Coordinates of C-alpha atoms in Angstrom, one line a residue:
Chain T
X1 CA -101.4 -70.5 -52.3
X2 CA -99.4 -67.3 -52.6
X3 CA -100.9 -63.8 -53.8
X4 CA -99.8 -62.7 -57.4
X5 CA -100.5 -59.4 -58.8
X6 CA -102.8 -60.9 -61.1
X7 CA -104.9 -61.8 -58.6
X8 CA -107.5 -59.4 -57.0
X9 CA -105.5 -56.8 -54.4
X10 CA -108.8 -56.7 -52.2
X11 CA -111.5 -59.6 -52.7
X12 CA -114.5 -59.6 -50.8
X13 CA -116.7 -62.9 -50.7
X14 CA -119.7 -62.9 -48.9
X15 CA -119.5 -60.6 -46.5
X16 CA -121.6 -60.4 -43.6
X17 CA -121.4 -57.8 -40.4
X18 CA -124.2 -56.6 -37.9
X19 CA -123.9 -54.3 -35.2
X20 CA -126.5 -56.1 -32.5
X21 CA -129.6 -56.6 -34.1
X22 CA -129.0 -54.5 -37.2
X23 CA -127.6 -55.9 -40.4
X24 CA -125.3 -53.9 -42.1
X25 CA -123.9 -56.1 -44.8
X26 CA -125.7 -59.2 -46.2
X27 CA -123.3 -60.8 -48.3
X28 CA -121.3 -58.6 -49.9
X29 CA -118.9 -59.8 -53.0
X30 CA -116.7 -57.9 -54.8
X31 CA -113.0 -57.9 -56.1
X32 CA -110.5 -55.0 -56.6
X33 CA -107.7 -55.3 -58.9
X34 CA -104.0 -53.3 -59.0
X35 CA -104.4 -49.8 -59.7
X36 CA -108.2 -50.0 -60.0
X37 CA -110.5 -47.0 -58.7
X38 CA -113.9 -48.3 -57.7
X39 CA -116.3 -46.2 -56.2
X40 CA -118.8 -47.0 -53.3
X41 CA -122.5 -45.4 -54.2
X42 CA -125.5 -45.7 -52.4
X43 CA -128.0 -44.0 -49.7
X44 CA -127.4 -43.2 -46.6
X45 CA -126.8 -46.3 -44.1
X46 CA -126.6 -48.6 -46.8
X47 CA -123.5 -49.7 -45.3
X48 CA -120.6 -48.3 -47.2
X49 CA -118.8 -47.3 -44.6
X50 CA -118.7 -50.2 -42.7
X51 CA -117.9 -52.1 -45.8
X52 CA -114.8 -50.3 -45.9
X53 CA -114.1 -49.8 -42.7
X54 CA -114.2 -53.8 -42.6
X55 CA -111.2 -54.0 -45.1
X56 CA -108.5 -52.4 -42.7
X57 CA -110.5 -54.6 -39.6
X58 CA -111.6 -51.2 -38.3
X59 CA -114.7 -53.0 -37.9
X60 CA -114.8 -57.0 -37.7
X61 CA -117.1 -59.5 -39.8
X62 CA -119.2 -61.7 -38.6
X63 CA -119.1 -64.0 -42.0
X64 CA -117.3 -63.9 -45.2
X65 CA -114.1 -63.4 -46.4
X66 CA -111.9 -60.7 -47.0
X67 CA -108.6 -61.4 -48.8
X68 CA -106.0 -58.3 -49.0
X69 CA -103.2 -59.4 -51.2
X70 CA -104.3 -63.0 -50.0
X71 CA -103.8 -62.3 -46.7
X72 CA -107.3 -63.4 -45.0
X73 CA -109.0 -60.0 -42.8
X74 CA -111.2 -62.1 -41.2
X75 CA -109.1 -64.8 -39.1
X76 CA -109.1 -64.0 -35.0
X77 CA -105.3 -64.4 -35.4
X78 CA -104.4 -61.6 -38.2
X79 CA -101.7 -59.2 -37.5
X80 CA -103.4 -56.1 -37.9
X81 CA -100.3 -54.3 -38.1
X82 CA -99.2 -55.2 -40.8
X83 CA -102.2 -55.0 -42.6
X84 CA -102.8 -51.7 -41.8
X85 CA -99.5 -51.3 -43.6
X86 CA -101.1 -52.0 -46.8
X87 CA -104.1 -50.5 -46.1
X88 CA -104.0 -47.0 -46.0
X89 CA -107.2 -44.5 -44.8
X90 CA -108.8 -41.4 -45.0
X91 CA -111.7 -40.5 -43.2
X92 CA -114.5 -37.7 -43.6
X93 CA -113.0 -36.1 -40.6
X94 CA -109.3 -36.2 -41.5
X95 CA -108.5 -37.5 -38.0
X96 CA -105.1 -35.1 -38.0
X97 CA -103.4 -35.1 -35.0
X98 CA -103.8 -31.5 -33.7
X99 CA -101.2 -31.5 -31.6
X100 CA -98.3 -32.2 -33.9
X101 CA -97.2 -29.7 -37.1
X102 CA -98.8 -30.9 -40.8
X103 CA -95.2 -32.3 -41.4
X104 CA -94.7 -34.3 -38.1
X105 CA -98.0 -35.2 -39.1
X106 CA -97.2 -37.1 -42.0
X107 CA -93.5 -38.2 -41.2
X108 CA -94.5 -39.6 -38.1
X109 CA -96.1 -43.1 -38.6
X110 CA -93.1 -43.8 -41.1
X111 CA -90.3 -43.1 -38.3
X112 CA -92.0 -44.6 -35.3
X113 CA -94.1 -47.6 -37.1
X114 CA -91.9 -48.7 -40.2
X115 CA -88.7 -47.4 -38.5
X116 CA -87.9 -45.3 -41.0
X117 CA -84.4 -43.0 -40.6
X118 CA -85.7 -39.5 -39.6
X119 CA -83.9 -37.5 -42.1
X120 CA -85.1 -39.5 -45.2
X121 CA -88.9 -40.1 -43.8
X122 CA -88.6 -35.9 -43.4
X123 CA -87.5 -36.1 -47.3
X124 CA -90.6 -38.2 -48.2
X125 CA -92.8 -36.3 -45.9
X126 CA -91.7 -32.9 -47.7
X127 CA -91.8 -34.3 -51.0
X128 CA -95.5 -36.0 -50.1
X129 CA -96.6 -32.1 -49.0
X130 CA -95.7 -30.9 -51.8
X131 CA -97.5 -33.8 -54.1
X132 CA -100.7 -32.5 -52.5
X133 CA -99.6 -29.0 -53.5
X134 CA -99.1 -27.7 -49.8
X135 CA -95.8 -26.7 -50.0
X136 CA -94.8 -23.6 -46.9
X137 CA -97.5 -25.4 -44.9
X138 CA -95.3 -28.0 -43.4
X139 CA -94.9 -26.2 -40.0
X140 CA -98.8 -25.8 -39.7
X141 CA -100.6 -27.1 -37.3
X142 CA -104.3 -28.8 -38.3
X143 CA -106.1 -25.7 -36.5
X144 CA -105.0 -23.5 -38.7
X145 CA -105.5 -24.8 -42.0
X146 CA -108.8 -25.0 -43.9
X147 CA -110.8 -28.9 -44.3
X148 CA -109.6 -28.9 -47.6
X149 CA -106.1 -28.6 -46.5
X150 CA -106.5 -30.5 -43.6
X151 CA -108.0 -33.2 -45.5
X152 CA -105.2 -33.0 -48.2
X153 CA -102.4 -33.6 -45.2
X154 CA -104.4 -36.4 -44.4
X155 CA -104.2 -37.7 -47.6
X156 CA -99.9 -37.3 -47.7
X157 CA -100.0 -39.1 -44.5
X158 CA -101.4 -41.8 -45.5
X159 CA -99.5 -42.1 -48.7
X160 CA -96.2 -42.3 -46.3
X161 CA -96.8 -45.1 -45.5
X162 CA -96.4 -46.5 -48.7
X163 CA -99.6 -48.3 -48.9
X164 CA -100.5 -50.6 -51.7
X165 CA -104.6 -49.6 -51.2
X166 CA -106.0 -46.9 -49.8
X167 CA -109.4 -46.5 -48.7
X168 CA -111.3 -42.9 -49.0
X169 CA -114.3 -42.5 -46.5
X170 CA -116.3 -39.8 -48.0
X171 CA -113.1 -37.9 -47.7
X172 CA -115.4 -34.6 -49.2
X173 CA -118.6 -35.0 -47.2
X174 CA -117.2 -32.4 -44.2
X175 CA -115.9 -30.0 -46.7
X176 CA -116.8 -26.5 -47.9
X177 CA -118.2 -27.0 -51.6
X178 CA -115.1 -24.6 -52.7
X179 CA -112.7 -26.9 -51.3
X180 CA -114.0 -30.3 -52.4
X181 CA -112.4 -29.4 -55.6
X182 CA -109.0 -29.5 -54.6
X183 CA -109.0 -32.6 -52.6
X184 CA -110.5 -34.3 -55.6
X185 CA -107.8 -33.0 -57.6
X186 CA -105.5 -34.8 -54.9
X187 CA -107.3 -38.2 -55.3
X188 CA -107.7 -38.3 -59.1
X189 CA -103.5 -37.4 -59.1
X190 CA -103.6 -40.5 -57.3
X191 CA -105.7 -42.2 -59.5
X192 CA -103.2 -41.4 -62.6
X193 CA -100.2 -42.4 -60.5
X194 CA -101.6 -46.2 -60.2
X195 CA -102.5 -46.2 -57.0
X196 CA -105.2 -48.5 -55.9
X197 CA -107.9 -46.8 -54.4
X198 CA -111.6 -48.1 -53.2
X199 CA -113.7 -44.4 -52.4
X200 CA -117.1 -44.1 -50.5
X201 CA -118.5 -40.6 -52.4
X202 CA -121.4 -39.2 -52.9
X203 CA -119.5 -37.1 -55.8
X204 CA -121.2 -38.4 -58.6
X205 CA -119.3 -36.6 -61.5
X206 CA -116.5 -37.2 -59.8
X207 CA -116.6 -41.6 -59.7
X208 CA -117.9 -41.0 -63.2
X209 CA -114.6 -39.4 -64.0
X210 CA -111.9 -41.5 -62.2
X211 CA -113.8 -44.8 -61.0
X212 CA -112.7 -47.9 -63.3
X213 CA -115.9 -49.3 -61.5
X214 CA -118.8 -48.3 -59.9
X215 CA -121.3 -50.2 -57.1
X216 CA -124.1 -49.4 -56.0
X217 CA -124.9 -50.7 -52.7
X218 CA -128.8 -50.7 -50.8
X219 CA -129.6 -52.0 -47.5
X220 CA -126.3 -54.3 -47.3
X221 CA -126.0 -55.4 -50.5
X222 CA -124.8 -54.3 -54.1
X223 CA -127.7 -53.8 -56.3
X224 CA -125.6 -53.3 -59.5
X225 CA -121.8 -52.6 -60.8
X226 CA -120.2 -51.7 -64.2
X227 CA -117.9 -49.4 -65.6
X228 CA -119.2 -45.6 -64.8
X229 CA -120.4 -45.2 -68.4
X230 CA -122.8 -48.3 -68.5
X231 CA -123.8 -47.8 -64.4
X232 CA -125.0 -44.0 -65.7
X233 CA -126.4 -44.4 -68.2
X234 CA -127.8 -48.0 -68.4
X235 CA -128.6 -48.6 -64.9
X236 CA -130.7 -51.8 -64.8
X237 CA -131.9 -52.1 -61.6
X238 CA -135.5 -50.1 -60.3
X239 CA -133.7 -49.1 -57.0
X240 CA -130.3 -48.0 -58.8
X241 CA -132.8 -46.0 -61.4
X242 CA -134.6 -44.5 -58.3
X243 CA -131.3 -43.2 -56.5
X244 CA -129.9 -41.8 -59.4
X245 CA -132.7 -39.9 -60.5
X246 CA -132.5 -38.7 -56.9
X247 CA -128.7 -37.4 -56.5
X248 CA -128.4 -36.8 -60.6
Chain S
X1 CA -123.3 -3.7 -39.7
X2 CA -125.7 -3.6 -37.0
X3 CA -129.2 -4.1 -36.5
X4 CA -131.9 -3.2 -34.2
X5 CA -133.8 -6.0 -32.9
X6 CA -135.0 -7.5 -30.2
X7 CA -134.6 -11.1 -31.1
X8 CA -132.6 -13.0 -28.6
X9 CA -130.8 -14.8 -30.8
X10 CA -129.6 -11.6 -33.1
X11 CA -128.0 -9.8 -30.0
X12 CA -124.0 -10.0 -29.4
X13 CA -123.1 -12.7 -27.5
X14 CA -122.2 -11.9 -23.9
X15 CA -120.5 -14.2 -21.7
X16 CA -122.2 -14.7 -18.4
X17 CA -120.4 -14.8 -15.1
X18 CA -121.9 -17.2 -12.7
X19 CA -122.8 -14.7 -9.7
X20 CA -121.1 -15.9 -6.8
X21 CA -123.2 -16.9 -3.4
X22 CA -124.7 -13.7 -2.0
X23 CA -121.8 -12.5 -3.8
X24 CA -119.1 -13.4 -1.9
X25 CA -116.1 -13.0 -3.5
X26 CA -113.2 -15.1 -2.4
X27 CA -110.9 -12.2 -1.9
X28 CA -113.5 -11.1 0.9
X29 CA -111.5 -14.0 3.2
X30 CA -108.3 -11.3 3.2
X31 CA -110.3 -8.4 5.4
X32 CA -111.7 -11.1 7.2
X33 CA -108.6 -12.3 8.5
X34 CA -107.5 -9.2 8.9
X35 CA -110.0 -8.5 11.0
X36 CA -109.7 -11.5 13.1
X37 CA -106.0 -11.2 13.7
X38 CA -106.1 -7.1 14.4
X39 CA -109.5 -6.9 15.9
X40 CA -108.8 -8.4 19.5
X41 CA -105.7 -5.8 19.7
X42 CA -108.3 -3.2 20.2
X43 CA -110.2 -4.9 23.4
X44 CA -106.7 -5.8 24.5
X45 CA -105.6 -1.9 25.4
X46 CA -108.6 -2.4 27.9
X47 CA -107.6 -5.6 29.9
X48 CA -104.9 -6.3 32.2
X49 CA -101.8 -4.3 31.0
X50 CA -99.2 -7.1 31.8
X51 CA -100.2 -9.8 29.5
X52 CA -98.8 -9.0 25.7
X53 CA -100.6 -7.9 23.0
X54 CA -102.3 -10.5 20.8
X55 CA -100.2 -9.5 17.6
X56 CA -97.5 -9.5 19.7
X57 CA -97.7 -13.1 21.0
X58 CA -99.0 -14.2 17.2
X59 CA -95.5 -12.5 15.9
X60 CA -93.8 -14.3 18.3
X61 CA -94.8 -17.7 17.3
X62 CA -95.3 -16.7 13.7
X63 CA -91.9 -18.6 12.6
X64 CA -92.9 -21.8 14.0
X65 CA -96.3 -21.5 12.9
X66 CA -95.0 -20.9 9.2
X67 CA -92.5 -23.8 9.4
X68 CA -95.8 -26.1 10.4
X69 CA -97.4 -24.4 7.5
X70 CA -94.1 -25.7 5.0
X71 CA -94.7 -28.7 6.1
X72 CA -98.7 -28.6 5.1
X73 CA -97.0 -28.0 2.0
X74 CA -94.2 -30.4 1.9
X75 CA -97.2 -33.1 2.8
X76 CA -99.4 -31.4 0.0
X77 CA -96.6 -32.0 -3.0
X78 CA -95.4 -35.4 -1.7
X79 CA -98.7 -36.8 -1.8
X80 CA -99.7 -35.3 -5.0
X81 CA -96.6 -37.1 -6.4
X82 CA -97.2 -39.7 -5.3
X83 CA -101.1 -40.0 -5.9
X84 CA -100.3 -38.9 -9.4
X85 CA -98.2 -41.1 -10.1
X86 CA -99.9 -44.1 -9.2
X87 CA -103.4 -42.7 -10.0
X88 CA -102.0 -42.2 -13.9
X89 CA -100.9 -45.6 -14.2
X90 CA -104.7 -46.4 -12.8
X91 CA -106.4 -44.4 -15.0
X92 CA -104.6 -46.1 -18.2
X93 CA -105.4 -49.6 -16.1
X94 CA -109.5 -48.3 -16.6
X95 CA -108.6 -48.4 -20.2
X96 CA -106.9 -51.4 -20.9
X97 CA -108.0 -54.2 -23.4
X98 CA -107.9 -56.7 -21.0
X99 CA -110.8 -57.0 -18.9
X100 CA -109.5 -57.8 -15.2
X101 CA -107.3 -55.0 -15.5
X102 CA -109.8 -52.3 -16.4
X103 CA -112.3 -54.2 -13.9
X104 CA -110.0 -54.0 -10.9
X105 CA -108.8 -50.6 -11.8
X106 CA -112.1 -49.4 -11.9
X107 CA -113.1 -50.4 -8.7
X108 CA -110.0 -49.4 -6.7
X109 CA -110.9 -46.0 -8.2
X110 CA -114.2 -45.8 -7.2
X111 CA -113.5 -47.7 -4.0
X112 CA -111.0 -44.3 -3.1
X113 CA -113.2 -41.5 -4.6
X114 CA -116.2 -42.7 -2.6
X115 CA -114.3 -43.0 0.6
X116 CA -114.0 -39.7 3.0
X117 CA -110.3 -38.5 3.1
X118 CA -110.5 -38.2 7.2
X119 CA -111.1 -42.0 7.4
X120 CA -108.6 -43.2 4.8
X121 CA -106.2 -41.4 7.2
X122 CA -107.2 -42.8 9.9
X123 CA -107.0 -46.1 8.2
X124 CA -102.8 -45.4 6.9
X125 CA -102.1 -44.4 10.4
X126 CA -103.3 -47.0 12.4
X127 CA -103.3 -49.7 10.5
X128 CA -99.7 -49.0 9.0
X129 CA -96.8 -50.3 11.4
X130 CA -94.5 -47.2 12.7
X131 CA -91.6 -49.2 11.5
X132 CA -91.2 -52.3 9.3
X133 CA -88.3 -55.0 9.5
X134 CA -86.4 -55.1 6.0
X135 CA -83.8 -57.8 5.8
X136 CA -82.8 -56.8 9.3
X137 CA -82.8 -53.0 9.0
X138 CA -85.4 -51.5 10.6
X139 CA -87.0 -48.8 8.6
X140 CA -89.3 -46.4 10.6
X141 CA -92.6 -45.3 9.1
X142 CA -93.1 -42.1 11.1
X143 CA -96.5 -39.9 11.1
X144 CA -96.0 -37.3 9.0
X145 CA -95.0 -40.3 6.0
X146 CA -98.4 -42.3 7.1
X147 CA -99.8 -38.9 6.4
X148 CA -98.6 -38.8 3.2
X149 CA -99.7 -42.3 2.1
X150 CA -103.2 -41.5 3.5
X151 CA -103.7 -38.6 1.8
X152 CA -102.3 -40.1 -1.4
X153 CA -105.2 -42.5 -1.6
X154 CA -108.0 -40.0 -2.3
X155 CA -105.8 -38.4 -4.8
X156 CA -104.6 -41.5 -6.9
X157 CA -108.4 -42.5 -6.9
X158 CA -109.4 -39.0 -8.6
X159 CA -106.2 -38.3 -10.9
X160 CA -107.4 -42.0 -12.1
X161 CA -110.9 -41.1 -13.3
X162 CA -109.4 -37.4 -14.4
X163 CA -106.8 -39.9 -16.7
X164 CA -109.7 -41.7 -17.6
X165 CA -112.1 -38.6 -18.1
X166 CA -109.6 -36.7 -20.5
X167 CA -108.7 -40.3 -22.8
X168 CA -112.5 -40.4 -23.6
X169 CA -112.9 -37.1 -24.4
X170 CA -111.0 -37.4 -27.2
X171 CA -112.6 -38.0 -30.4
X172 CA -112.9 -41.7 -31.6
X173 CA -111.4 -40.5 -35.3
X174 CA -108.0 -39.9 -33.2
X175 CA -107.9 -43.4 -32.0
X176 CA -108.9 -44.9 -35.7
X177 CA -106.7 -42.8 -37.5
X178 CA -103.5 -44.1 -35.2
X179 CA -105.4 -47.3 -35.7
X180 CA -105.4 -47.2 -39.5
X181 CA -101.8 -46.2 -39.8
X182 CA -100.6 -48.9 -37.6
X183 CA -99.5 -47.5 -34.1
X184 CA -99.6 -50.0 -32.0
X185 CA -102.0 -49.7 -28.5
X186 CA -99.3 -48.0 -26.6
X187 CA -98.0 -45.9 -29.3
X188 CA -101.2 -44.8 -30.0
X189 CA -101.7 -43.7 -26.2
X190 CA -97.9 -42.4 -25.5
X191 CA -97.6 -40.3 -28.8
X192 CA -100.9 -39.4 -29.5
X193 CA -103.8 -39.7 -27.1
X194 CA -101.6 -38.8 -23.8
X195 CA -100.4 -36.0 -25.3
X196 CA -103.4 -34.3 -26.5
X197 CA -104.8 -35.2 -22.6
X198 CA -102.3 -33.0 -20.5
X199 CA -104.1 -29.9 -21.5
X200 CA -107.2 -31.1 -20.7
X201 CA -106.1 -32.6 -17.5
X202 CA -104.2 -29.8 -16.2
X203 CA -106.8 -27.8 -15.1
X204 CA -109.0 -30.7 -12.8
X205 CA -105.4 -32.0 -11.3
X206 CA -104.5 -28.5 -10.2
X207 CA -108.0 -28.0 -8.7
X208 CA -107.6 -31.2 -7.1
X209 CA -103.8 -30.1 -5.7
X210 CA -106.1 -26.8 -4.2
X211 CA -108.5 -29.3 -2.4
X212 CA -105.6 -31.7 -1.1
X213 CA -103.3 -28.8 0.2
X214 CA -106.5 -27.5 2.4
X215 CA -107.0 -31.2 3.2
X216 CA -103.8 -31.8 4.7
X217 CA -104.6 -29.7 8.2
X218 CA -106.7 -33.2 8.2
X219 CA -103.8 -34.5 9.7
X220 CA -103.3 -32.5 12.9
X221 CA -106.3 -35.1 13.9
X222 CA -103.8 -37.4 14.0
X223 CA -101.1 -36.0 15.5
X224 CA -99.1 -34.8 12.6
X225 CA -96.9 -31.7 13.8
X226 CA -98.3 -29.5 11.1
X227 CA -99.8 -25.8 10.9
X228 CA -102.9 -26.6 12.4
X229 CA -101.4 -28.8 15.7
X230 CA -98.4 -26.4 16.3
X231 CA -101.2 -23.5 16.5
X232 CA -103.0 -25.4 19.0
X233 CA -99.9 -26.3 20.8
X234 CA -99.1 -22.9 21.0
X235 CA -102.7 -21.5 22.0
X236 CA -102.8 -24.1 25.0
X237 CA -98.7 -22.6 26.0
X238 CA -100.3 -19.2 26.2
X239 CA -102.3 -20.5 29.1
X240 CA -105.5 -20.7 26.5
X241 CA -106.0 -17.4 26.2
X242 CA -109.3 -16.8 24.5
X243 CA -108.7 -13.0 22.4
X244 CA -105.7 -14.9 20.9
X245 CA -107.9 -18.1 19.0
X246 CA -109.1 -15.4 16.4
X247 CA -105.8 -14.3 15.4
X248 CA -104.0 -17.4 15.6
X249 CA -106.2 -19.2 13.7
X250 CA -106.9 -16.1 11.2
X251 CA -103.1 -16.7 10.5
X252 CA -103.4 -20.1 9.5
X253 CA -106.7 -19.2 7.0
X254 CA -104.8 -16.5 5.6
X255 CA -101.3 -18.6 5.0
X256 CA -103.8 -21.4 3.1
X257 CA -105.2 -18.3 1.5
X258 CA -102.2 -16.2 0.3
X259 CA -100.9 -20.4 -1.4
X260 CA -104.3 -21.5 -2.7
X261 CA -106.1 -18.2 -4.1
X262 CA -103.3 -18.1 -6.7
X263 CA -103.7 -21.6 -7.8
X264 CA -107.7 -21.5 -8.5
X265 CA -107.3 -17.9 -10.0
X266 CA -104.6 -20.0 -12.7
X267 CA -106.6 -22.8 -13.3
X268 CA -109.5 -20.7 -14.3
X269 CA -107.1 -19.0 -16.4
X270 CA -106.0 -22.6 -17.8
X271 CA -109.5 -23.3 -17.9
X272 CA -111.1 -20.7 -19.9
X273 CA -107.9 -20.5 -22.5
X274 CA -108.2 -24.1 -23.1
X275 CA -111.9 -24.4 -23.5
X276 CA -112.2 -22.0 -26.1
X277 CA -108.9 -23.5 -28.2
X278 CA -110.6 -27.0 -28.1

């Protein structure tokens, strides 16, 4: 059985994960399609994170399935390389690595993991730094550029790697408010370009904008999902009602 | 703007200096030596007027004395190569994936740190052979290389758990990020995680080269022909002469001095630049 693109890119089935005694996921099911935005809502230490985080095998899954382009996440014999080639990331923290320039930050995984020739991953790179509209900053180094920025290199480098999903980990939660806006901006370009993209936010306005979907996870498990405009305004379940009266 | 107030927390901050022991200041050892190598010249004019001078006599063996001391050093840098280089390779071993590696890597660490550096001498010298038969060539292991070896122990064990110490310092979001974009294990640690280490291991591994260097005297104990054995030698050729111990062995402080003061007045340099970058 070989993937198609009509089939989902990410499909979750039954997903669960504990760390010790604590469950974190309790059967989680849900299916991501080419070029769809879905956004992760949900309370603090629901688990949408670690839901994430379990799609790239950042974290491993004690039950379930997880198909990425068919390939199976949770088998003890996966090559996680080459997963992680599909899967792209960006983390609340942006996770640059402050020893190397904004440029060698994003051109490196291309030359040293896909083998890319140096001049032409330097081409993408530049191109990509300029996509996130930080063009003179190549030669910066993470230290001294703002969250915003920082988080907006960390975006580029992850797109150079040509991923077919990327995952967004409350990639605004660390920011200033004035510079969420711009790494927002970043995403939604995204968003618009195809680009299949499963976020964590707490941006509400903002998955109501770009999110083709929307779930709304509690305690490990999705309450409720729909398109933004039925989620907002029709929400259905008493614990989806609460939380958005809450953040809204 | 400014304010007046008495509230702790509104006053500039000050950084304060850690006052030293009775304020002792490690500069005070210079006058001390001084002292001790110039001070017995003055009793000397008294005594018997046919015996030499103490600063005389020290001058006299001064060059020999400073060729032992060369060889403190030559000691000093061989075995902090060579501890260095096997105590890196260690350290990564205390962070492997693989569990009998980090297991045994652990414990050969903790084995060395927890051992005193006079008996792990003692244990390279005599229990080393002073020459070992290689397909028929006999290649001698001579004192001043059992020295080396000895001394290398206590320093592989510590630049291990320094290796170790620096890699989990690092924030976890380095390793997941190299994780997510598919370095493997030992690209992650070679282009990302060493690198970001050196920095913060500088500063320990220099202080430990400070501690070795004044260790290796250690091995006048056992017969090494270094700074502090050649100074005996030559006390006991002066017929043992008792206003010459404070000079002679005033030299030797103040040669460990004049190599060592320089080193721990960097690394605090090293230290203070680098804490306030990361």
């Amino acid at each position: 059985m070989s993937w198609t693109p009509a089939d989902p890119m990410v499909s979750l089935k039954n997903v669960h994960k504990s760390f010790g005694d604590l469950k974190v996921l309790n059967g989680v099911s849900l299916d991501v399609m080419k070029g769809d935005v879905i956004c992760i809502i949900g309370p603090s230490g629901s688990g949408k994170s670690t839901l994430i985080r379990c799609v790239n095998a950042l974290n491993d899954i004690q039950q379930g399935s997880i198909l990425v382009e068919g390939q199976e996440v949770n088998d003890p014999k996966l090559d996680k390389l080459e997963l992680r080639k599909k899967v792209g990331m960006v983390f609340q923290q942006y996770n640059l690595f402050p020893h190397k320039t904004a440029l060698q930050n994003v051109m490196m995984a291309p030359i040293r993991v896909l083998k890319q020739d140096k001049a032409q991953a330097e081409e993408t790179a530049r191109g990509l730094i300029k996509k996130v509209r930080l063009e003179g900053k190549e030669n910066a180094y993470p230290g001294e550029l703002s969250g915003g920025q920082q988080q907006r290199v960390a975006i580029a480098r992850s797109l150079a790697m040509r991923p077919d999903v990327i995952l967004f980990d409350e990639v605004t939660a660390a920011l200033d408010p004035e510079t969420v806006g711009e790494v927002l901006q970043t995403i939604k370009d995204l968003a618009e370009d195809g680009m299949t993209c499963i976020l964590v936010t707490h941006e509400m306005a903002f998955a109501r904008e770009v999110a083709d979907h929307i779930y709304f996870t509690d305690r490990g498990v999705i309450v409720e999902h729909g398109p933004p405009e039925t989620f907002f305004q029709n929400a259905q379940d008493p614990r989806t009602k609460e939380f958005l009266s809450q953040i809204l | 703007m400014t304010y007046k107030t008495d509230l702790p927390v509104m006053l500039p901050m000050k950084r304060r200096e850690a006052e030293p022991f009775l304020s002792l200041k490690m500069w005070y050892i210079l006058p001390i030596a001084l002292l001790a190598i110039l001070g017995p010249n003055l009793v000397v004019a008294q005594s018997t007027p046919e015996s030499q001078s103490p600063i005389a006599v020290l001058l006299n063996w001064a060059p020999l004395l400073l060729k032992g001391f060369i060889f403190n050093l030559v000691i000093s840098v061989s075995a902090m190569a060579l501890g260095t280089f096997v105590g890196a390779i260690l350290g990564l071993g205390q962070i492997s994936l693989f569990a009998p590696t980090r297991h045994s890597s652990w414990f050969v660490t903790q084995f060395f740190r927890n051992a005193p550096w006079l008996v792990l001498l003692f244990f390279a010298m005599f229990l080393l052979p002073f020459e070992i038969n290689l397909f028929g060539f006999k290649i001698p292991f001579p004192d001043w290389f059992k020295a080396i070896l000895g001394l290398s122990l206590p320093v592989m064990a510590n630049v291990s758990e320094i290796v170790r110490g620096a890699v989990r310092s690092l924030p976890s979001g380095q390793w997941e990020a190299a994780e997510s974009l598919a370095y493997t294990r030992l690209q992650t640690l070679w282009l990302i995680i060493l690198p970001q280490c050196v920095k913060r291991m500088l500063p320990p591994w220099m202080n430990l080269y400070s501690i070795l260097t004044m260790a290796t005297v250690l091995a006048s104990i056992v017969g090494v022909n270094e700074v502090m054995t050649l100074t005996g030698q030559a006390l006991a050729s002066e017929g043992g002469r008792p206003d010459l111990l404070a000079p002679f062995y005033g030299f030797v402080l103040l040669l460990f001095f004049i190599y060592c003061y320089p080193i721990a007045k960097f690394t605090v340099w090293l230290e203070t630049k680098y804490a306030v970058i990361s």
